Tab-separated table of C-alpha atoms in Angstrom:
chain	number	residue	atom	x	y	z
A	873	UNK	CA	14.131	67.747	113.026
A	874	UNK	CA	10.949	66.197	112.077
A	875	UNK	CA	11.301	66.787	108.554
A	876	UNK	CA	14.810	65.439	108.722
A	877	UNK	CA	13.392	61.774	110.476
A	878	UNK	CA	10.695	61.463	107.567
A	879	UNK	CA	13.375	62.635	104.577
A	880	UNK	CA	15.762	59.717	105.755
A	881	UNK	CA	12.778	57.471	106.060
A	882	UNK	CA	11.810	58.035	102.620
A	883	UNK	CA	14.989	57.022	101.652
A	884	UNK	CA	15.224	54.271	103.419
A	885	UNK	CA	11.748	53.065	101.637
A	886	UNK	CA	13.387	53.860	98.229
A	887	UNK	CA	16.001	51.847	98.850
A	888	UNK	CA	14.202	48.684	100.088
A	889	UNK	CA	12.064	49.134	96.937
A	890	UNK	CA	15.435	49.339	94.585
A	891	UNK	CA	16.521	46.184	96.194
A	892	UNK	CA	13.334	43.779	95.987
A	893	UNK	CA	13.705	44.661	91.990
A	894	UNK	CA	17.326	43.497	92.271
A	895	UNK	CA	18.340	39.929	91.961
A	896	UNK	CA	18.874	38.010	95.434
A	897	UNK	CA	21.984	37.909	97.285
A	898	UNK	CA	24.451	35.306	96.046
A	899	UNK	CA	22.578	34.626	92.943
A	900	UNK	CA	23.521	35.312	89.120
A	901	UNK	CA	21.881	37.805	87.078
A	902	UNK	CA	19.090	36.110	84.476
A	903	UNK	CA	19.262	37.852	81.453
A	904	UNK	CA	16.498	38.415	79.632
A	905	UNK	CA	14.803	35.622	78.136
A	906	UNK	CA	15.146	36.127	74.495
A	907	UNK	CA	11.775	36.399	72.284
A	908	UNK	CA	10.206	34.071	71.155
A	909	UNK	CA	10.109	34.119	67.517
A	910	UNK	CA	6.813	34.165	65.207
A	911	UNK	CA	6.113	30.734	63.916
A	912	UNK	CA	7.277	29.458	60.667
A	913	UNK	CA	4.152	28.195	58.370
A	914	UNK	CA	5.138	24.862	56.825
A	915	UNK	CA	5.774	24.831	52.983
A	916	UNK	CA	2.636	23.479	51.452
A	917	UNK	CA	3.464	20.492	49.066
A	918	UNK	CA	2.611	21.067	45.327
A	919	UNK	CA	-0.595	19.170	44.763
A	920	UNK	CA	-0.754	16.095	43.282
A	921	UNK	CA	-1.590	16.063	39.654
A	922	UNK	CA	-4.550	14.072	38.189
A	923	UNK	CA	-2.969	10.955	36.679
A	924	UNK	CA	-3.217	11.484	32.825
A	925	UNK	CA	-3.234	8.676	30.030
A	926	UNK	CA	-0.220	8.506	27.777
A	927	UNK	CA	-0.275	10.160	24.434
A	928	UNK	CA	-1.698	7.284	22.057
A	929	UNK	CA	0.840	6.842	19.214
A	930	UNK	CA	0.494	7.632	15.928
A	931	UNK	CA	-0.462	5.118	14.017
A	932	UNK	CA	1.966	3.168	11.500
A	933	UNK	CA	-0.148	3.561	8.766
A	934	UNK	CA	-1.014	0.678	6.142
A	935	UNK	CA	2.104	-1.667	5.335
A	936	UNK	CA	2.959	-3.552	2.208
A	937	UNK	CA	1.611	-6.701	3.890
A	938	UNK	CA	-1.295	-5.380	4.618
A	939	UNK	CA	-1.954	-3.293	1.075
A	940	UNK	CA	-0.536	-6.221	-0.726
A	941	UNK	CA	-3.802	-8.340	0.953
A	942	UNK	CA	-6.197	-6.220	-0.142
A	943	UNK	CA	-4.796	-5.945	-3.868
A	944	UNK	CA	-5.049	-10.047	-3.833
A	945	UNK	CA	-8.467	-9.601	-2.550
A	946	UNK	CA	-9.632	-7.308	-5.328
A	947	UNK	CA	-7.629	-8.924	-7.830
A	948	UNK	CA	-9.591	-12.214	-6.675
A	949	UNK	CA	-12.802	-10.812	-7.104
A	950	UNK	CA	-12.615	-9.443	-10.410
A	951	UNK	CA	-10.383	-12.595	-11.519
A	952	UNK	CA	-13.501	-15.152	-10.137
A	953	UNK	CA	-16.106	-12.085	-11.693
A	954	UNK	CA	-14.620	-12.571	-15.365
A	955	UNK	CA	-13.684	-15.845	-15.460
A	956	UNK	CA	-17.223	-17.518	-14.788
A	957	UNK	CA	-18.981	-15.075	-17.303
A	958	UNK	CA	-16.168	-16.420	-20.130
A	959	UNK	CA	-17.269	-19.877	-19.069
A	960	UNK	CA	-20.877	-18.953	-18.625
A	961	UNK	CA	-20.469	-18.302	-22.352
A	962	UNK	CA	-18.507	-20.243	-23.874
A	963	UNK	CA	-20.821	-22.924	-22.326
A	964	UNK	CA	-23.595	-21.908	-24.228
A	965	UNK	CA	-21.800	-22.218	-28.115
A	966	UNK	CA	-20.735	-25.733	-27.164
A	967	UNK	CA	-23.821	-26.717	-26.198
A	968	UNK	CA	-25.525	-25.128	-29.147
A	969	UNK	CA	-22.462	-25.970	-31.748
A	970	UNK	CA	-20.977	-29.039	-30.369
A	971	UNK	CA	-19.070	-29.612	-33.257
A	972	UNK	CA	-18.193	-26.259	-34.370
A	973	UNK	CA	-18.089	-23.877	-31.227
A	974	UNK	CA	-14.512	-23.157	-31.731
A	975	UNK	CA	-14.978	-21.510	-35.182
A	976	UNK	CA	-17.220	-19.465	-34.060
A	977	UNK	CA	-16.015	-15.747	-33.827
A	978	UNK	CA	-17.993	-15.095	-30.229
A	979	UNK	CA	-16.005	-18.014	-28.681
A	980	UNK	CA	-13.607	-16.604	-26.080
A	981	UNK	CA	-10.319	-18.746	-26.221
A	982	UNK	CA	-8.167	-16.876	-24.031
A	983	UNK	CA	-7.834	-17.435	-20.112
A	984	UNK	CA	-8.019	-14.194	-17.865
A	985	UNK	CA	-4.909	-13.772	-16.643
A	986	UNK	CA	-4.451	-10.448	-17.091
A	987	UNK	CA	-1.529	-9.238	-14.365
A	988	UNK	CA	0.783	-11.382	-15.104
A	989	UNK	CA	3.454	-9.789	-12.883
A	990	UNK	CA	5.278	-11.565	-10.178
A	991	UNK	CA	7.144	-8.968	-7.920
A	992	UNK	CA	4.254	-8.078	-6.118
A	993	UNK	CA	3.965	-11.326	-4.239
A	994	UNK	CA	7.468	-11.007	-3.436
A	995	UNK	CA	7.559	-8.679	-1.034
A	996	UNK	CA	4.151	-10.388	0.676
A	997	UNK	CA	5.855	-10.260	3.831
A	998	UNK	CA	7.346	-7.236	3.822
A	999	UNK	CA	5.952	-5.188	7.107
A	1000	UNK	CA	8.220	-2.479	9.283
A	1001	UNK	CA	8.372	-4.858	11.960
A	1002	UNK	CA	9.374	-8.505	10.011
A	1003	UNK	CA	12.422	-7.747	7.501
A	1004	UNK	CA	13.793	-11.041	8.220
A	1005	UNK	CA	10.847	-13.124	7.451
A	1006	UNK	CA	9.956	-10.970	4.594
A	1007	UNK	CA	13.903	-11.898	3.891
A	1008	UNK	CA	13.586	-15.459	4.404
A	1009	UNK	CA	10.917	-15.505	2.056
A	1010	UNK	CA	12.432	-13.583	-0.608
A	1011	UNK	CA	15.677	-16.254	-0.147
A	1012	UNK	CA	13.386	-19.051	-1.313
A	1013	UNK	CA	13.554	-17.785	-5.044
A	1014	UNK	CA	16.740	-15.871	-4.669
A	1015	UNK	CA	19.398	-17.433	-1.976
A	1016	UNK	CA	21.454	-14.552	-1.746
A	1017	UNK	CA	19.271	-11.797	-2.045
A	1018	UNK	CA	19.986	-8.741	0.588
A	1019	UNK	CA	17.011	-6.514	2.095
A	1020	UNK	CA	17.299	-3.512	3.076
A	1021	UNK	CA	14.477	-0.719	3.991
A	1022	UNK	CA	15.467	2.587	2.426
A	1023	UNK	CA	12.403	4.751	3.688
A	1024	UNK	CA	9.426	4.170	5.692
A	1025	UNK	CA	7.333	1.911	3.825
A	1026	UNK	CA	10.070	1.432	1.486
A	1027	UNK	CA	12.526	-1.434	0.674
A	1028	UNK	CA	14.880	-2.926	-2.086
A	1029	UNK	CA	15.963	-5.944	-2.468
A	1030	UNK	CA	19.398	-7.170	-4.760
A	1031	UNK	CA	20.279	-10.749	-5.509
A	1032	UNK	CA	21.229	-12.289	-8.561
A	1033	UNK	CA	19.679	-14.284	-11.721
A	1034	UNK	CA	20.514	-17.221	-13.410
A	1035	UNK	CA	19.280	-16.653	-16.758
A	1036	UNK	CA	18.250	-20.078	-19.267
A	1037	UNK	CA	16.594	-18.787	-21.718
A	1038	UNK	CA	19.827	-18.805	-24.196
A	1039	UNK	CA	20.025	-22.569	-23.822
A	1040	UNK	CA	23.405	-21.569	-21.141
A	1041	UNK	CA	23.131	-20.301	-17.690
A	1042	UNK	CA	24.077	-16.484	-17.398
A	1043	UNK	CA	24.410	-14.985	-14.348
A	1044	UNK	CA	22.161	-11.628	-14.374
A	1045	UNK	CA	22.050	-8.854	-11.362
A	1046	UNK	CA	18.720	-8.611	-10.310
A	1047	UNK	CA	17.009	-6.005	-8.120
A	1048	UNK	CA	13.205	-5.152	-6.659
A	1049	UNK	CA	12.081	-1.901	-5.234
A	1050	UNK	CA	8.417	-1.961	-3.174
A	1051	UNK	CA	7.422	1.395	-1.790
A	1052	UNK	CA	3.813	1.373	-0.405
A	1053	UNK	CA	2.070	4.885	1.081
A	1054	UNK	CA	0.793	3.958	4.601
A	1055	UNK	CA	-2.189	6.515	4.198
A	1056	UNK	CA	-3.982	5.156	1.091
A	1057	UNK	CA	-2.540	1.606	0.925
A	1058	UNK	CA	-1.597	2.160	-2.690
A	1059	UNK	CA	1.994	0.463	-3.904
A	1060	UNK	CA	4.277	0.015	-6.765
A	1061	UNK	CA	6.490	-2.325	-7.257
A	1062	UNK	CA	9.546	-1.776	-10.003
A	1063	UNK	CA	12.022	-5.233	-11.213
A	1064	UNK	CA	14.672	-4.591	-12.621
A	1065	UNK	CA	17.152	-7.349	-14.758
A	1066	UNK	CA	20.965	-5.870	-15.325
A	1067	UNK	CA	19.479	-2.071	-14.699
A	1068	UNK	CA	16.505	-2.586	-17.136
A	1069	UNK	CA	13.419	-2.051	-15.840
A	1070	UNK	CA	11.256	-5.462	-16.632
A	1071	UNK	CA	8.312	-5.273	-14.612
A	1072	UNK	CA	6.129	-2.783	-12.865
A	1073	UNK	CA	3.074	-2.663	-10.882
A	1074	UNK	CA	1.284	-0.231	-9.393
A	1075	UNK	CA	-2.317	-0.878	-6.775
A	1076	UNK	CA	-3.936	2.803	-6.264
A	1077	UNK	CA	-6.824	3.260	-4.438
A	1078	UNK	CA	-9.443	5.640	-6.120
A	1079	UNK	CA	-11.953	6.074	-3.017
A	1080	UNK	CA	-15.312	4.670	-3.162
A	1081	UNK	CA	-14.164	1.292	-2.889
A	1082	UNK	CA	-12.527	1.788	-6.725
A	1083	UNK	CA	-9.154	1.079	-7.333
A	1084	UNK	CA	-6.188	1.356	-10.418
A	1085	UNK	CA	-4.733	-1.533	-10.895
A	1086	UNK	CA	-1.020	-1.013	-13.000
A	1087	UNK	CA	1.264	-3.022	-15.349
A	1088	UNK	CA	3.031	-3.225	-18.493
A	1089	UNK	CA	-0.058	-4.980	-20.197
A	1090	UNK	CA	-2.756	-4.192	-18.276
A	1091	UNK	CA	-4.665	-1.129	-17.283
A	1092	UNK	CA	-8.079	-1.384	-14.993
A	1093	UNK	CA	-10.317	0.556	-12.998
A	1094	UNK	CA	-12.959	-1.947	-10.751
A	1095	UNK	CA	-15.506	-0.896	-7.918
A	1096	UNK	CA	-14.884	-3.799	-5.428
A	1097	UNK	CA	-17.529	-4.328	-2.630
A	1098	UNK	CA	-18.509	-7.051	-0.485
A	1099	UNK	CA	-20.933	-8.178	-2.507
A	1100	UNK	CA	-18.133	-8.728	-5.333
A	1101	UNK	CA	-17.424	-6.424	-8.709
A	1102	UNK	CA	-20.233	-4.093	-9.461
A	1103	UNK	CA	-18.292	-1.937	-11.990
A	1104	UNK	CA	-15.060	-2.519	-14.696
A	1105	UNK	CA	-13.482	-1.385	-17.052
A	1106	UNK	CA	-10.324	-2.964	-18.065
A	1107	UNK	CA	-7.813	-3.095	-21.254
A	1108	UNK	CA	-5.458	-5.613	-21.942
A	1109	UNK	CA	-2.766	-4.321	-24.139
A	1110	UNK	CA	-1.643	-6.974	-27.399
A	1111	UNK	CA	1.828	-7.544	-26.154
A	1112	UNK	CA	3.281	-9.692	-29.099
A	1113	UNK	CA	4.087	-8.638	-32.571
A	1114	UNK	CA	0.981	-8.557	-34.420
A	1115	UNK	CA	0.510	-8.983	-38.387
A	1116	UNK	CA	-2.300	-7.722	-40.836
A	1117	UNK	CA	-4.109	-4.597	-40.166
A	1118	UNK	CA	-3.128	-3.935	-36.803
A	1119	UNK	CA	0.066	-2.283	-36.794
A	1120	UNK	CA	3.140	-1.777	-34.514
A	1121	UNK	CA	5.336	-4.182	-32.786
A	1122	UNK	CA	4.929	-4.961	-28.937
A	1123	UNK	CA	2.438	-2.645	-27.579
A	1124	UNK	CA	3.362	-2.118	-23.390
A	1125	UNK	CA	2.456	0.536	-21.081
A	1126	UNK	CA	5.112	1.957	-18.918
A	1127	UNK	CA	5.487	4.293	-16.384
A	1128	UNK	CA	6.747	7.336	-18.690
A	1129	UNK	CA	3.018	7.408	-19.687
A	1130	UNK	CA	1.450	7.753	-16.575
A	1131	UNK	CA	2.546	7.423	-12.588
A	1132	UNK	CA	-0.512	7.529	-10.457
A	1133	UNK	CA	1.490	6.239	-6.949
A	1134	UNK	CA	0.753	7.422	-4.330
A	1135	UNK	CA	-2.644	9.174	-4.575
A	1136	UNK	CA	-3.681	9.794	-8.471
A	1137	UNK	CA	-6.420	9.224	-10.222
A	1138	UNK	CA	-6.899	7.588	-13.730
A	1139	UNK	CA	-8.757	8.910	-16.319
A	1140	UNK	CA	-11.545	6.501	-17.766
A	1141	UNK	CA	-11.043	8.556	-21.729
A	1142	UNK	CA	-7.254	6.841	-20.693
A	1143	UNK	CA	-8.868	3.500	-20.628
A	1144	UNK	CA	-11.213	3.747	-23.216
A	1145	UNK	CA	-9.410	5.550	-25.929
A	1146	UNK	CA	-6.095	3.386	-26.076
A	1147	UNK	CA	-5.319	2.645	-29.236
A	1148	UNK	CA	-3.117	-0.493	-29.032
A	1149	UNK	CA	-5.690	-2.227	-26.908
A	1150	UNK	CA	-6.318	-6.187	-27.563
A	1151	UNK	CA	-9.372	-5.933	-25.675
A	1152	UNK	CA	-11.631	-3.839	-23.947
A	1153	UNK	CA	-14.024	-5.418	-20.920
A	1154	UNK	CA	-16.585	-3.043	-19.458
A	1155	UNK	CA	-19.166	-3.896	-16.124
A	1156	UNK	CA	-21.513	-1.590	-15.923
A	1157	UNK	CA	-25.167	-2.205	-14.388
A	1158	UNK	CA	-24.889	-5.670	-14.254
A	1159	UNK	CA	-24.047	-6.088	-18.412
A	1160	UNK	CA	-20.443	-6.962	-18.469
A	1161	UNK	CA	-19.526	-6.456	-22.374
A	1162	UNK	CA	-15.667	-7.761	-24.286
A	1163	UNK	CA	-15.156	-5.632	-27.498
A	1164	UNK	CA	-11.457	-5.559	-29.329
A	1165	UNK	CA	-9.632	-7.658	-31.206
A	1166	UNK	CA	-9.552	-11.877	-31.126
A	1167	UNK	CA	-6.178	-13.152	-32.435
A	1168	UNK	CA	-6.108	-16.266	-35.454
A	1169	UNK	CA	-2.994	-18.116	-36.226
A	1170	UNK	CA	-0.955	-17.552	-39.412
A	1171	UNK	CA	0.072	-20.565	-40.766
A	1172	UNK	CA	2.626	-21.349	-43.462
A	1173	UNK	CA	2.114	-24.413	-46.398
A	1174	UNK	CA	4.217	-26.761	-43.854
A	1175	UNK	CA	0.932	-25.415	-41.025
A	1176	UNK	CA	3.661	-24.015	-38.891
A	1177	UNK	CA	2.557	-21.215	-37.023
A	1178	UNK	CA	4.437	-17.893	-38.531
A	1179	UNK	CA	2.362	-15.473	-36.656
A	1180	UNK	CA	-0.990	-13.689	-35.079
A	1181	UNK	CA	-3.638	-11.790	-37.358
A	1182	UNK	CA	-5.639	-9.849	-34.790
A	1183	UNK	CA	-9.479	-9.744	-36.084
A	1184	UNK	CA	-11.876	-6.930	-34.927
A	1185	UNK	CA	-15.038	-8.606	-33.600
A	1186	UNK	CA	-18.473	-7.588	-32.775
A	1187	UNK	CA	-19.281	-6.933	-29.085
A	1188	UNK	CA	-19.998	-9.904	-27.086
A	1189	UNK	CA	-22.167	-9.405	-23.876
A	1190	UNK	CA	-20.993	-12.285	-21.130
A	1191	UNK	CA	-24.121	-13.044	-18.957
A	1192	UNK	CA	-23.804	-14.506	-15.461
């Protein structure tokens, strides 16, 4: 009986214990609160680079304009150099024969103008940048000239030509190429009358502040410093039709010879050794020295000029 009371009180304990874990009376069943979920780390934001300058351009190199300059400058130089050693001398037989200095076979009659080709200055303008003022400029000697740049550094330039020289005006087709290498500065410069080539220059620097100057007369290699020419050596080509012992007709260079644009360099033995040269003028130490040929009209019994008689002469030294 006993064990009976304390087996249905054990129950009864049970049973109170089964309903405290129970929800109340009356009131919904909480589920289970859901779990709470590990945080999410933030995305870090790439870090901001280190501002960096832009690439610095590649430079455009030297332009005609700018090449062109420093041919004028050099040709300056050895222009002023020459001509006030010619005077220098001359001065000195008219003092000495004032009545006779122009007989004498030392007197230097000619005037140094040696590149006598007019293209170059042409195209003075002529920079990537300023095709229509390089046009405009063109357009004063040739109103209806086109430009056009075919390359970089290089241009051409068509228009036409009124040719005189027949006593009637003839319309010619005229056209101008300038290329110029940005790297060395060096240029040519080809004209061209009815497809013929006419004219031709070409500036080439040597290094060591020497540089080729070009034409159809002229060939010359001159040191050009700040301080003015310190070295020459030049030959002027005779470029009419000579009589007496020098023989030939018209004696040009041209460009089937020798092309040194953009970057060659001249032989002095191709100076020195040409055989149709008028003159030959030489700078070296400080002596600047003409050798060649001096011309003497021909006359006929009327005293009209008929034509030249080039005379070898002795060397002539031109002092300062």
């Amino acid at each position: 009986m006993i064990r009976k009371r304390i087996w249905a009180l054990l129950c009864a304990v049970l049973l109170l214990g089964l309903t405290a874990c129970g929800a109340p009376a009356g009131t919904a069943e909480v589920p289970p609160a859901e779990p709470t979920p590990a945080p999410v780390e933030e995305p870090t934001a790439a870090p901001t680079p280190e501002p960096t300058e832009a690439p610095t351009p590649e430079p455009a190199g030297i332009s005609y304009a700018e090449a062109y300059s420093r041919y004028l400058a050099v040709f300056g130089a050895l222009t002023d150099e020459v001509e006030r050693r010619i005077e220098t001398h001359n001065a000195v037989l008219e003092t000495r024969y004032p009545d006779s200095y122009y007989m004498n076979s030392s007197y230097l009659m000619q005037v140094y103008i040696p590149f006598r080709t007019a293209y170059p200055a042409l195209g003075s303008a002529l920079a990537e940048d300023s095709l229509d003022d390089a046009l405009e400029s063109i357009r004063v000697f040739y109103p209806d000239a086109e430009l056009t740049a075919t390359a970089p550094g290089a241009y051409e330039a068509v228009y036409t030509y009124v040719d005189k020289t027949s006593g009637e005006e003839v319309e010619r087709q005229g056209r101008c190429t300038w290329e110029c290498d940005g790297a060395t500065g060096a240029f040519r410069v080809l004209a061209y009358l009815d497809g013929e080539l006419t004219e031709f220059t070409e500036f080439v620097p040597q290094g060591e502040d020497t540089y080729l100057i070009y034409t159809m007369t002229d060939k010359v290699l001159v040191t050009c410093t700040d301080s003015g020419v310190t070295a020459l050596l030049h030959v002027h080509r005779i470029s009419e039709a000579p009589l007496g012992t020098f023989p030939g007709d018209m004696r040009l260079c041209s460009l089937e010879e020798d092309d040194f644009f953009p970057d060659g360099v001249a032989d002095e033995v191709w100076i020195r050794s040409d055989a149709n040269a008028q003159y030959l003028l030489t700078l070296e130490n400080g002596d600047m020295v003409f050798t060649g040929k001096v011309s003497q009209d021909v006359l006929d019994d009327a005293g009209n000029k008929v034509g030249i008689l080039w005379q070898d002469i002795e060397p002539i030294r031109l002092e300062k």
